[in-house]
PDB file of C-alpha atoms in Angstrom:
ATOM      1  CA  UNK A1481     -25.031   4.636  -9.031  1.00 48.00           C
ATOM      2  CA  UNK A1482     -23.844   1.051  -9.019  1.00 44.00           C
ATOM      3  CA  UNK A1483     -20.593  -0.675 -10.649  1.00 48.00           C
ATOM      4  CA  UNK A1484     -20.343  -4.150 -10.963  1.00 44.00           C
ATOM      5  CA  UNK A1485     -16.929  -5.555 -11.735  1.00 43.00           C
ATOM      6  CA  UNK A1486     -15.010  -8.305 -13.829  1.00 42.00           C
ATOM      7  CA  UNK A1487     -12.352  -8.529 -15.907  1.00 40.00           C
ATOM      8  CA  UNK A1488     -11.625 -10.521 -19.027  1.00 44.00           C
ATOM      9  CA  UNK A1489      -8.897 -12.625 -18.277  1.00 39.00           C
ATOM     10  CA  UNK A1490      -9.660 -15.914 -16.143  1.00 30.00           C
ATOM     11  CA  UNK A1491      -9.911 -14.147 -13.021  1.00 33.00           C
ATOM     12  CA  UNK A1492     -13.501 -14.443 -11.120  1.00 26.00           C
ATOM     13  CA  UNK A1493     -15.389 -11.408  -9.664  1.00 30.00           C
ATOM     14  CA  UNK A1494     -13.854  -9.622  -7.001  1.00 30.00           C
ATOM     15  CA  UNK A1495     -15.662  -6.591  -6.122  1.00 31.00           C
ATOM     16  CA  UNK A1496     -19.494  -4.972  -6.023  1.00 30.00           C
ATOM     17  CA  UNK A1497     -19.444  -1.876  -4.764  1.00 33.00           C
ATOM     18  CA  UNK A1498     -22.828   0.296  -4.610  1.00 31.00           C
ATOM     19  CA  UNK A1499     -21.361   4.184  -4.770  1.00 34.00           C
ATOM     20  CA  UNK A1500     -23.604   7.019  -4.270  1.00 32.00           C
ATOM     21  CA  UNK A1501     -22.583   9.903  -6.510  1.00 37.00           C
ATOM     22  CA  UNK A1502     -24.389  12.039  -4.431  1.00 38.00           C
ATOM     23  CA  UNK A1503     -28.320  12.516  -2.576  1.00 36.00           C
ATOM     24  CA  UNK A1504     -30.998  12.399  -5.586  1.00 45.00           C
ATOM     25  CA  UNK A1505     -28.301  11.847  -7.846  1.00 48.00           C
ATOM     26  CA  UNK A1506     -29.726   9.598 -11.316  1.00 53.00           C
ATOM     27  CA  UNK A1507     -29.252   5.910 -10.202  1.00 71.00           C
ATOM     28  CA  UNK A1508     -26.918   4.960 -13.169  1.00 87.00           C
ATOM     29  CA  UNK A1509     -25.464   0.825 -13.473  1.00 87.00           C
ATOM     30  CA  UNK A1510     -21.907   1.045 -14.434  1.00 89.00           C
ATOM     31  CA  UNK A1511     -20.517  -2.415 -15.447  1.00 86.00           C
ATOM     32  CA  UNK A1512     -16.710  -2.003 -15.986  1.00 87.00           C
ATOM     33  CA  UNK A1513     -14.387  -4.757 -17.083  1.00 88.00           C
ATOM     34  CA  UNK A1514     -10.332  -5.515 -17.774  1.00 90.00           C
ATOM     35  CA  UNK A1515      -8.712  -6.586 -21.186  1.00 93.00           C
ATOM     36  CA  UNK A1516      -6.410  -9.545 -20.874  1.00 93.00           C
ATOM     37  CA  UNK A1517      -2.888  -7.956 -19.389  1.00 93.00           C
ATOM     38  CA  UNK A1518      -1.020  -6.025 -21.839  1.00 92.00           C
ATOM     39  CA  UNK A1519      -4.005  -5.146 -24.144  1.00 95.00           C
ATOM     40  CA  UNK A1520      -3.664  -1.621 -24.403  1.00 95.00           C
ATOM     41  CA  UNK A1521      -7.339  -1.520 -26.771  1.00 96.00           C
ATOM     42  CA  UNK A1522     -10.427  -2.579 -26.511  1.00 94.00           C
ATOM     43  CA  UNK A1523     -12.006  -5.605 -27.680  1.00 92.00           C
ATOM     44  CA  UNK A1524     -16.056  -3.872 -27.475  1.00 90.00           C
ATOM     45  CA  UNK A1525     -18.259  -4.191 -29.972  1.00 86.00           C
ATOM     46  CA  UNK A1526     -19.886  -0.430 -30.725  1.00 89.00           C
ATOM     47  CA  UNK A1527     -22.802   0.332 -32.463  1.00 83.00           C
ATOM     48  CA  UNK A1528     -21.631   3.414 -34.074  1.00 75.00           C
ATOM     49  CA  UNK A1529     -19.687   6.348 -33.395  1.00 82.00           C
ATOM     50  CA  UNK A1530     -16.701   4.865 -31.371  1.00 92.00           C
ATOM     51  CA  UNK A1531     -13.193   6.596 -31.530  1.00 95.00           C
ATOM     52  CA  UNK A1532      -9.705   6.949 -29.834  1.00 98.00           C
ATOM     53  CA  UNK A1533      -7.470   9.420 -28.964  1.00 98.00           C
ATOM     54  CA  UNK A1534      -3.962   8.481 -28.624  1.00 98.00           C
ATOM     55  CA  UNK A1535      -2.170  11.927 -27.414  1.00 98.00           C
ATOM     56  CA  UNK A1536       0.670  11.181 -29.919  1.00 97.00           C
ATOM     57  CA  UNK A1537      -0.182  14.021 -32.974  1.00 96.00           C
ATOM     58  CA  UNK A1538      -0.530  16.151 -29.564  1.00 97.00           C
ATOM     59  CA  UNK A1539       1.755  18.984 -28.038  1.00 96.00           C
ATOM     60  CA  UNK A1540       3.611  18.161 -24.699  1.00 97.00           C
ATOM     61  CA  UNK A1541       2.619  20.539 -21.887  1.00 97.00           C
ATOM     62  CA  UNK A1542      -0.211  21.662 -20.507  1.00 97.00           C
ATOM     63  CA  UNK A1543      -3.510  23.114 -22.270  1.00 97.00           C
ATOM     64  CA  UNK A1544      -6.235  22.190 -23.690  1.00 97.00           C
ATOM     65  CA  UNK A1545      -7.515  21.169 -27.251  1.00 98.00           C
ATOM     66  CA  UNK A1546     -10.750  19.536 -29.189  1.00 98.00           C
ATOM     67  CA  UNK A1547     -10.406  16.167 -30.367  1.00 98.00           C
ATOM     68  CA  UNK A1548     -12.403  14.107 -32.868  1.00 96.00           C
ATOM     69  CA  UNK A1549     -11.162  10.472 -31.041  1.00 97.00           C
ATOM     70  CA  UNK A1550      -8.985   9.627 -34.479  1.00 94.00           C
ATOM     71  CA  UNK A1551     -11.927  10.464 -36.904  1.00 91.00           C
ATOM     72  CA  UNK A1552     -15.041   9.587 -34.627  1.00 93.00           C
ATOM     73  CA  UNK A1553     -18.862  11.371 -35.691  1.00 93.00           C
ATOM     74  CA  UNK A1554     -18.039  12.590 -32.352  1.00 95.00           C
ATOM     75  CA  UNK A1555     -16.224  15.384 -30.348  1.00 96.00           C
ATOM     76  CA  UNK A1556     -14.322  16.123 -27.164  1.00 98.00           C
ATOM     77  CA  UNK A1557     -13.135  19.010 -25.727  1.00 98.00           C
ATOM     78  CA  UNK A1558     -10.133  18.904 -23.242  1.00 98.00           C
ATOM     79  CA  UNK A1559     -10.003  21.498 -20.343  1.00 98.00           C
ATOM     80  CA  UNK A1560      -6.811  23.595 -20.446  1.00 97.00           C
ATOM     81  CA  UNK A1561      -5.489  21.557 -17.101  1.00 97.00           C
ATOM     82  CA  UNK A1562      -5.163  18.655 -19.547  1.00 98.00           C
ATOM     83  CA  UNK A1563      -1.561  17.657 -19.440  1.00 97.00           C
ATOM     84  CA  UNK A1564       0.343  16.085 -22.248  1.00 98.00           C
ATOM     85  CA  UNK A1565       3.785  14.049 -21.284  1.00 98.00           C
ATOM     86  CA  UNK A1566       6.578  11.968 -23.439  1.00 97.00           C
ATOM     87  CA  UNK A1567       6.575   8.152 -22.813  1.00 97.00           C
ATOM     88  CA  UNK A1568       8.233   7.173 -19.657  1.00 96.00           C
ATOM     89  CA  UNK A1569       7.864   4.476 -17.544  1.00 96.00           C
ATOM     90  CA  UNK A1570       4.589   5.483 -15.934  1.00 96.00           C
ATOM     91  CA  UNK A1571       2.379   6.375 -19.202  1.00 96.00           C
ATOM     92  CA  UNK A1572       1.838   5.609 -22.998  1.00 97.00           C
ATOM     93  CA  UNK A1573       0.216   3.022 -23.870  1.00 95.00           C
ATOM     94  CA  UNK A1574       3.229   1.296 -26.376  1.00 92.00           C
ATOM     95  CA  UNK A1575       6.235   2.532 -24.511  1.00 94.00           C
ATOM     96  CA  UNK A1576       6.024   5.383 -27.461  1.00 94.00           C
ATOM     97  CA  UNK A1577       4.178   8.482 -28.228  1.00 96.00           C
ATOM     98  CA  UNK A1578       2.850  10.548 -25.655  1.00 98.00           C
ATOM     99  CA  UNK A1579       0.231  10.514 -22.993  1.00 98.00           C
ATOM    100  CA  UNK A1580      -2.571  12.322 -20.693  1.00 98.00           C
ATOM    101  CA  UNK A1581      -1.427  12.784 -17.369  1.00 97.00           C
ATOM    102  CA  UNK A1582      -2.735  15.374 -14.089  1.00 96.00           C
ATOM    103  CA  UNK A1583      -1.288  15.858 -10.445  1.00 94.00           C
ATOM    104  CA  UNK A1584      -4.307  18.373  -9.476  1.00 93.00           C
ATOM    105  CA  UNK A1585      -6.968  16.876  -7.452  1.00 92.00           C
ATOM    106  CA  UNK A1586      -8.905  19.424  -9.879  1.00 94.00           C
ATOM    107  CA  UNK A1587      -7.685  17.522 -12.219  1.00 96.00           C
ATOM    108  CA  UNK A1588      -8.942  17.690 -16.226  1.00 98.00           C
ATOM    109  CA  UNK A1589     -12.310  16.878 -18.025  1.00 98.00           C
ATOM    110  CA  UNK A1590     -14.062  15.633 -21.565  1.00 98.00           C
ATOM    111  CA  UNK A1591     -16.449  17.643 -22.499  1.00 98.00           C
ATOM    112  CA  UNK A1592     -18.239  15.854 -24.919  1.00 98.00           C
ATOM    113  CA  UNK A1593     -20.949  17.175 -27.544  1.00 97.00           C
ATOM    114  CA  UNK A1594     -23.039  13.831 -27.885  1.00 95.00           C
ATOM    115  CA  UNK A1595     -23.476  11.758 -24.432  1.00 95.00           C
ATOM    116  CA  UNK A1596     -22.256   8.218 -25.095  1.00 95.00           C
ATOM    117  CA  UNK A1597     -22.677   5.293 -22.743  1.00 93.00           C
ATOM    118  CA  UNK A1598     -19.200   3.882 -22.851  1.00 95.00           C
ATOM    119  CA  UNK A1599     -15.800   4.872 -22.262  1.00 96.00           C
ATOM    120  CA  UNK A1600     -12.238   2.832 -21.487  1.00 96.00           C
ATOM    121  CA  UNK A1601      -8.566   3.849 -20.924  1.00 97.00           C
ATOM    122  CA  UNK A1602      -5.308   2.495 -20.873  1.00 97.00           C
ATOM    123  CA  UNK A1603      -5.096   3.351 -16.702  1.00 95.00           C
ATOM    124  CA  UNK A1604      -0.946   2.817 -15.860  1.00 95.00           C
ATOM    125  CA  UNK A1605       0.748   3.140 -13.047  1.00 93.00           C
ATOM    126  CA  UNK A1606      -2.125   2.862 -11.199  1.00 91.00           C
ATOM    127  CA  UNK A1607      -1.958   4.676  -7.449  1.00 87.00           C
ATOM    128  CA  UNK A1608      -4.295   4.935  -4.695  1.00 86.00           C
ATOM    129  CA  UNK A1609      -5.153   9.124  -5.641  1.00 90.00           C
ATOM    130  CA  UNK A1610      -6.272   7.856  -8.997  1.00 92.00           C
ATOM    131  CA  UNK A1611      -9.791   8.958  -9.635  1.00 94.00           C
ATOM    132  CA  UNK A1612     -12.135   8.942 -12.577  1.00 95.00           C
ATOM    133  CA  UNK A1613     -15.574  10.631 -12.844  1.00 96.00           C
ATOM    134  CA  UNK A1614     -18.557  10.297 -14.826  1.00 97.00           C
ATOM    135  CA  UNK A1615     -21.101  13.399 -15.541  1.00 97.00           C
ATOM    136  CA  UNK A1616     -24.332  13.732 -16.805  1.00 96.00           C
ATOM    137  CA  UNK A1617     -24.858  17.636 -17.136  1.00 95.00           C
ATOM    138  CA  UNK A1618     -24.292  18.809 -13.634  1.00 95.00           C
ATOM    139  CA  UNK A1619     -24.931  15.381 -12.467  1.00 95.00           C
ATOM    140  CA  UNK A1620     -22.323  12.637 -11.040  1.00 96.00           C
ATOM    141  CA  UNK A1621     -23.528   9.643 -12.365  1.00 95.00           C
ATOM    142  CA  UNK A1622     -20.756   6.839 -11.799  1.00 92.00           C
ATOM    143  CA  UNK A1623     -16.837   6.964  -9.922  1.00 90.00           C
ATOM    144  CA  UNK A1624     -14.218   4.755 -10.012  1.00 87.00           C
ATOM    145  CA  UNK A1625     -11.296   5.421  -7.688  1.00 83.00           C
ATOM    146  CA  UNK A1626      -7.835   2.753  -7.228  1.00 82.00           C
ATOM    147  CA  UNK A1627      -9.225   0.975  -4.349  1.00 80.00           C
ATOM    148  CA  UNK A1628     -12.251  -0.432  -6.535  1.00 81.00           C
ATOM    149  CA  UNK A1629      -9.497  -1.410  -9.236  1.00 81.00           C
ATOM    150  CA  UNK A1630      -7.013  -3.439  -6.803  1.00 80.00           C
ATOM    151  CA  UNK A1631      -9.365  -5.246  -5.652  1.00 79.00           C
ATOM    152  CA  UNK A1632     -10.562  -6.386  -8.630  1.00 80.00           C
ATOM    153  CA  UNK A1633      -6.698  -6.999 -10.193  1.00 84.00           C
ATOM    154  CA  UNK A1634      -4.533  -6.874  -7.097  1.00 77.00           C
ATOM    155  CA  UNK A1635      -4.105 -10.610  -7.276  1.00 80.00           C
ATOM    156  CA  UNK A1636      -2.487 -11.256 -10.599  1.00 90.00           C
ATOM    157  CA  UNK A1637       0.751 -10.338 -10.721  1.00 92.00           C
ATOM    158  CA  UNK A1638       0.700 -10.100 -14.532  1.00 93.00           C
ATOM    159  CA  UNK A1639      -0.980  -6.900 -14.492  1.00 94.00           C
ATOM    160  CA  UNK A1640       1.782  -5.429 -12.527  1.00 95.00           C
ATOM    161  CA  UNK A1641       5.016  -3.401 -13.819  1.00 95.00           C
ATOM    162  CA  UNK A1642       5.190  -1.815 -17.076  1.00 96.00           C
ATOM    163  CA  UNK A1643       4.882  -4.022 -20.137  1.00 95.00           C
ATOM    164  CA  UNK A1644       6.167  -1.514 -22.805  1.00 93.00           C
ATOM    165  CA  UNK A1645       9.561  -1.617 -24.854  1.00 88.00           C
ATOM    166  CA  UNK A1646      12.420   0.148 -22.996  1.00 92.00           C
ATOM    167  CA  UNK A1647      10.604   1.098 -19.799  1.00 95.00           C
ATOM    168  CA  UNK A1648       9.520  -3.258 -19.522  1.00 95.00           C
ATOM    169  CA  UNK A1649       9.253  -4.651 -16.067  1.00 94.00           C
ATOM    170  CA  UNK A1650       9.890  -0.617 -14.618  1.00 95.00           C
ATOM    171  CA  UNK A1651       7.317   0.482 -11.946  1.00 93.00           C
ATOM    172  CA  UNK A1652       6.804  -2.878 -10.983  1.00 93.00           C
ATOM    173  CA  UNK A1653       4.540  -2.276  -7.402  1.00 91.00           C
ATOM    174  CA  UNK A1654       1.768  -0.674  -9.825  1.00 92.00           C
ATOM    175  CA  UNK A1655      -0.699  -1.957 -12.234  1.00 93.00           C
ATOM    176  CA  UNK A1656      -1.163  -1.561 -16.139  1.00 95.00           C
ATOM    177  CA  UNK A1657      -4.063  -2.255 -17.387  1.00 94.00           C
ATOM    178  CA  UNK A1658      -6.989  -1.027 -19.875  1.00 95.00           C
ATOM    179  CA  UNK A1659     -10.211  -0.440 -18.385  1.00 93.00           C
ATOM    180  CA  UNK A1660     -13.869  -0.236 -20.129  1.00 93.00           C
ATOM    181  CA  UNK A1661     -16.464   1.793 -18.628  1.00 93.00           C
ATOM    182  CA  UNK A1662     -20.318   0.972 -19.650  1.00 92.00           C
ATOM    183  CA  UNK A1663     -23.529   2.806 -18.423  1.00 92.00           C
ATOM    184  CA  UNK A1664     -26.115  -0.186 -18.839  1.00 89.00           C
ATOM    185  CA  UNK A1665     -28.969   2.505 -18.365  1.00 89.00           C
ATOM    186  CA  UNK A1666     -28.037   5.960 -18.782  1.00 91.00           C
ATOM    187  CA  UNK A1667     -25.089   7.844 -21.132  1.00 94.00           C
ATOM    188  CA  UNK A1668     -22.995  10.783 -19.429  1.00 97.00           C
ATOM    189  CA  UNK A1669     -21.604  13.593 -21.637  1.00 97.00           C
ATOM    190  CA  UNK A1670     -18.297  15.014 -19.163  1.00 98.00           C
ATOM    191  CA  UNK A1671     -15.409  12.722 -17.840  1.00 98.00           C
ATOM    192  CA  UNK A1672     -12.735  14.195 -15.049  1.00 98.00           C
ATOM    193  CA  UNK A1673     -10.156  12.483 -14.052  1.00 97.00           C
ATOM    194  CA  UNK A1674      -8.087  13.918 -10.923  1.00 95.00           C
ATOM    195  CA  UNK A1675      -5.538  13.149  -8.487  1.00 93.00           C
ATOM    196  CA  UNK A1676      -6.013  13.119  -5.160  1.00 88.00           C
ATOM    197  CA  UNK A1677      -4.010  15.097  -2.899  1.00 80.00           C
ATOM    198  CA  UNK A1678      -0.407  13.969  -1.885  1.00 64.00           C
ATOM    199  CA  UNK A1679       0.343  10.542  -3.879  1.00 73.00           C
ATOM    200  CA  UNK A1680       1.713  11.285  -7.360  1.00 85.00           C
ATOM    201  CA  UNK A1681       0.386  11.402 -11.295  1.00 92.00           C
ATOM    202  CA  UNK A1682      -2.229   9.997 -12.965  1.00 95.00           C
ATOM    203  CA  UNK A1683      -1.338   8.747 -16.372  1.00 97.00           C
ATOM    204  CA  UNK A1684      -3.667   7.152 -18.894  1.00 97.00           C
ATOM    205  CA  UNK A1685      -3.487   6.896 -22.973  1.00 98.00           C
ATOM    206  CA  UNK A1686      -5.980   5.611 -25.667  1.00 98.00           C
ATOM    207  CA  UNK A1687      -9.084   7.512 -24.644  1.00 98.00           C
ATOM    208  CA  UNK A1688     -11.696   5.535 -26.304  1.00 98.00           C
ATOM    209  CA  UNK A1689     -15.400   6.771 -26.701  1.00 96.00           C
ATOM    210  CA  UNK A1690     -18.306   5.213 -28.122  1.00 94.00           C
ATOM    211  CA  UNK A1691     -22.061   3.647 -27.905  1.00 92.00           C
ATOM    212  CA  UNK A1692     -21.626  -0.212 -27.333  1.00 89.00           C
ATOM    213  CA  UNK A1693     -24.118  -2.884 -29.162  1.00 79.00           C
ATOM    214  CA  UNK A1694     -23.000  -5.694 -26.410  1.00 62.00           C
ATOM    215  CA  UNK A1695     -20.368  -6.307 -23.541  1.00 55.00           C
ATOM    216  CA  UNK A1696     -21.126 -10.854 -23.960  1.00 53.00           C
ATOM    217  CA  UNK A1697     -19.922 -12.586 -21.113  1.00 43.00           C
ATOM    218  CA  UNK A1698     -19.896  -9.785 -18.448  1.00 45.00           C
ATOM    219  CA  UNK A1699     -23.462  -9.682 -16.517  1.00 39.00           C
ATOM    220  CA  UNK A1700     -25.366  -6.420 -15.877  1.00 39.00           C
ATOM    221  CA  UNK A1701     -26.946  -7.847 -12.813  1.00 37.00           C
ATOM    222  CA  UNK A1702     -25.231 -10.707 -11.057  1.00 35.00           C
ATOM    223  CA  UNK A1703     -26.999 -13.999 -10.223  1.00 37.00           C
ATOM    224  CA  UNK A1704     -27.491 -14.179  -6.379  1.00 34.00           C
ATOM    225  CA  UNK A1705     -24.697 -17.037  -5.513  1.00 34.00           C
ATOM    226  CA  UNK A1706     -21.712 -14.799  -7.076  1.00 33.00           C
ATOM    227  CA  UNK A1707     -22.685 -12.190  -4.202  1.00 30.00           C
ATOM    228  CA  UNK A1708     -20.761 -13.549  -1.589  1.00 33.00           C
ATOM    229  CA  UNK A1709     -17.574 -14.088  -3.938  1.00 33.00           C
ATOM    230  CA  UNK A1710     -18.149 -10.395  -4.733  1.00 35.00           C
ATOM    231  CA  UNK A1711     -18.170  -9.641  -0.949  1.00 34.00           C
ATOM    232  CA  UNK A1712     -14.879 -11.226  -0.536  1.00 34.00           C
ATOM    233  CA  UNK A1713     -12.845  -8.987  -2.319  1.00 36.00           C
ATOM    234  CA  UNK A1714     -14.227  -6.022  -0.378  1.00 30.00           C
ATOM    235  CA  UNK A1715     -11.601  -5.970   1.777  1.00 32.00           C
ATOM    236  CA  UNK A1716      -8.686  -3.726   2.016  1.00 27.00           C
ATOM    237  CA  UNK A1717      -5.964  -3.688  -0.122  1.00 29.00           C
ATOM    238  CA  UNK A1718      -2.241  -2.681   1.002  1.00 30.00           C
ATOM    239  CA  UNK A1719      -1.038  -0.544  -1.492  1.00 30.00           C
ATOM    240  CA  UNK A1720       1.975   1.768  -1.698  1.00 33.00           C
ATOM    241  CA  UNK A1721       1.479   5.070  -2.961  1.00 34.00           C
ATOM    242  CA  UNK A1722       4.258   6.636  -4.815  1.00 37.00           C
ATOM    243  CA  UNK A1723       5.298   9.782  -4.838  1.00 37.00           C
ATOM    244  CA  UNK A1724       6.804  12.007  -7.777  1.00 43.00           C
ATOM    245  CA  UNK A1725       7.823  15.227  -8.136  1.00 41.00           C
ATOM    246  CA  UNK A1726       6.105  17.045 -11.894  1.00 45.00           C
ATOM    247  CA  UNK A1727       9.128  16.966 -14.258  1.00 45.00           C
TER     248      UNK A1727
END
């Protein structure tokens, strides 16, 4: 499985990063890209079937529930280690509402009952445990963990802090930022997202679903010269972790 990525704002490419899900695993191309800071939605064109679920019609606590994404042809199930907080400064996408958050490096998963090929999040208060997954069946067919995403963002300081209402310029070592996920040759039909051990919560908002018609402007395969720009941003990124205590 391959990512490419680039984000929408000005900045250039910063990262390639060839990830084996696993020995034989299905050699999906994951292209994922950034909205402009503070867009907390995508701007994709879908071809059908797109949706969004925004946490905020949902109980606080933890359990599970089925969701139709806000009215989509398509559903989600959400395991019962789903956890649903109040807006603070580390989650919701407008300062407001509520959000999806886990501090189990079992974390929570989307089962979903049509495979779709694209998927994007409002990530916040981004740390280095955060870790998203994507399944085909049984199979691991794409990853994203923090150290793929600072690399890619870690130089603009305008993704950093929260941008949201009350809780603005709060959590300001940490990046906000929505992400888009899309398989260029495959679809996956399961999505966990998990903490890893020892560095704090993972918060995201907006779960957005959905087969997309184009992604113009990002490349699925880049042109040889952008290679060693790509390289360049390989390198390691210094990064405090927080730590917090569940509330």
């Amino acid at each position: 499985m391959t990512i490419f990525i680039r984000t929408r704002s000005a900045m250039a490419v910063a990262g390639l990063f060839a990830l084996m899900a696993s020995q034989g695993a299905h050699a999906d191309t994951f292209v994922q890209t950034y909205e402009l800071p503070g867009v907390k939605n995508t701007t994709t064109t879908f071809s059908g079937g797109t949706g969004v679920e925004t946490f905020d019609t949902r109980s606080t606590g933890t359990g599970g529930f089925v969701s139709n994404f806000g009215g989509s042809t398509i559903t989600g199930t959400y395991s019962n280690s789903l956890r649903v907080d109040p807006a603070n400064q580390y989650g919701s996408a407008n300062g407001i509402g509520n959000h999806a958050v886990t501090f189990s490096s079992a974390g929570y998963s989307i089962a979903l009952d049509t495979p779709v090929n694209y998927f994007g999040y409002w990530l916040s208060a981004l740390d280095t445990g955060n870790v998203v997954e994507f399944y085909s069946g049984t199979t691991l067919v794409g990853s994203l963990g923090a150290a793929a995403v600072l690399s890619s963002i870690g130089g603009n300081a305008t993704y950093f802090g929260n941008p949201n209402g009350q809780f603005a310029g709060m959590n300001s070592t940490q990046p906000y930022a929505f992400v888009n996920f899309y398989n260029t040759n495959g679809t996956f039909d399961r999505i966990v997202f998990r903490e890893e051990p020892s560095f704090g919560g993972y918060e995201s908002d907006n779960h957005t679903i959905g087969m997309y018609r184009d992604i113009t402007g990002v490349p699925v395969v880049p042109e040889p010269s952008t290679y060693a720009l790509m390289a360049a941003g390989l390198g390691a990124v210094a990064f405090a972790a927080r730590r917090r205590r569940q509330r």
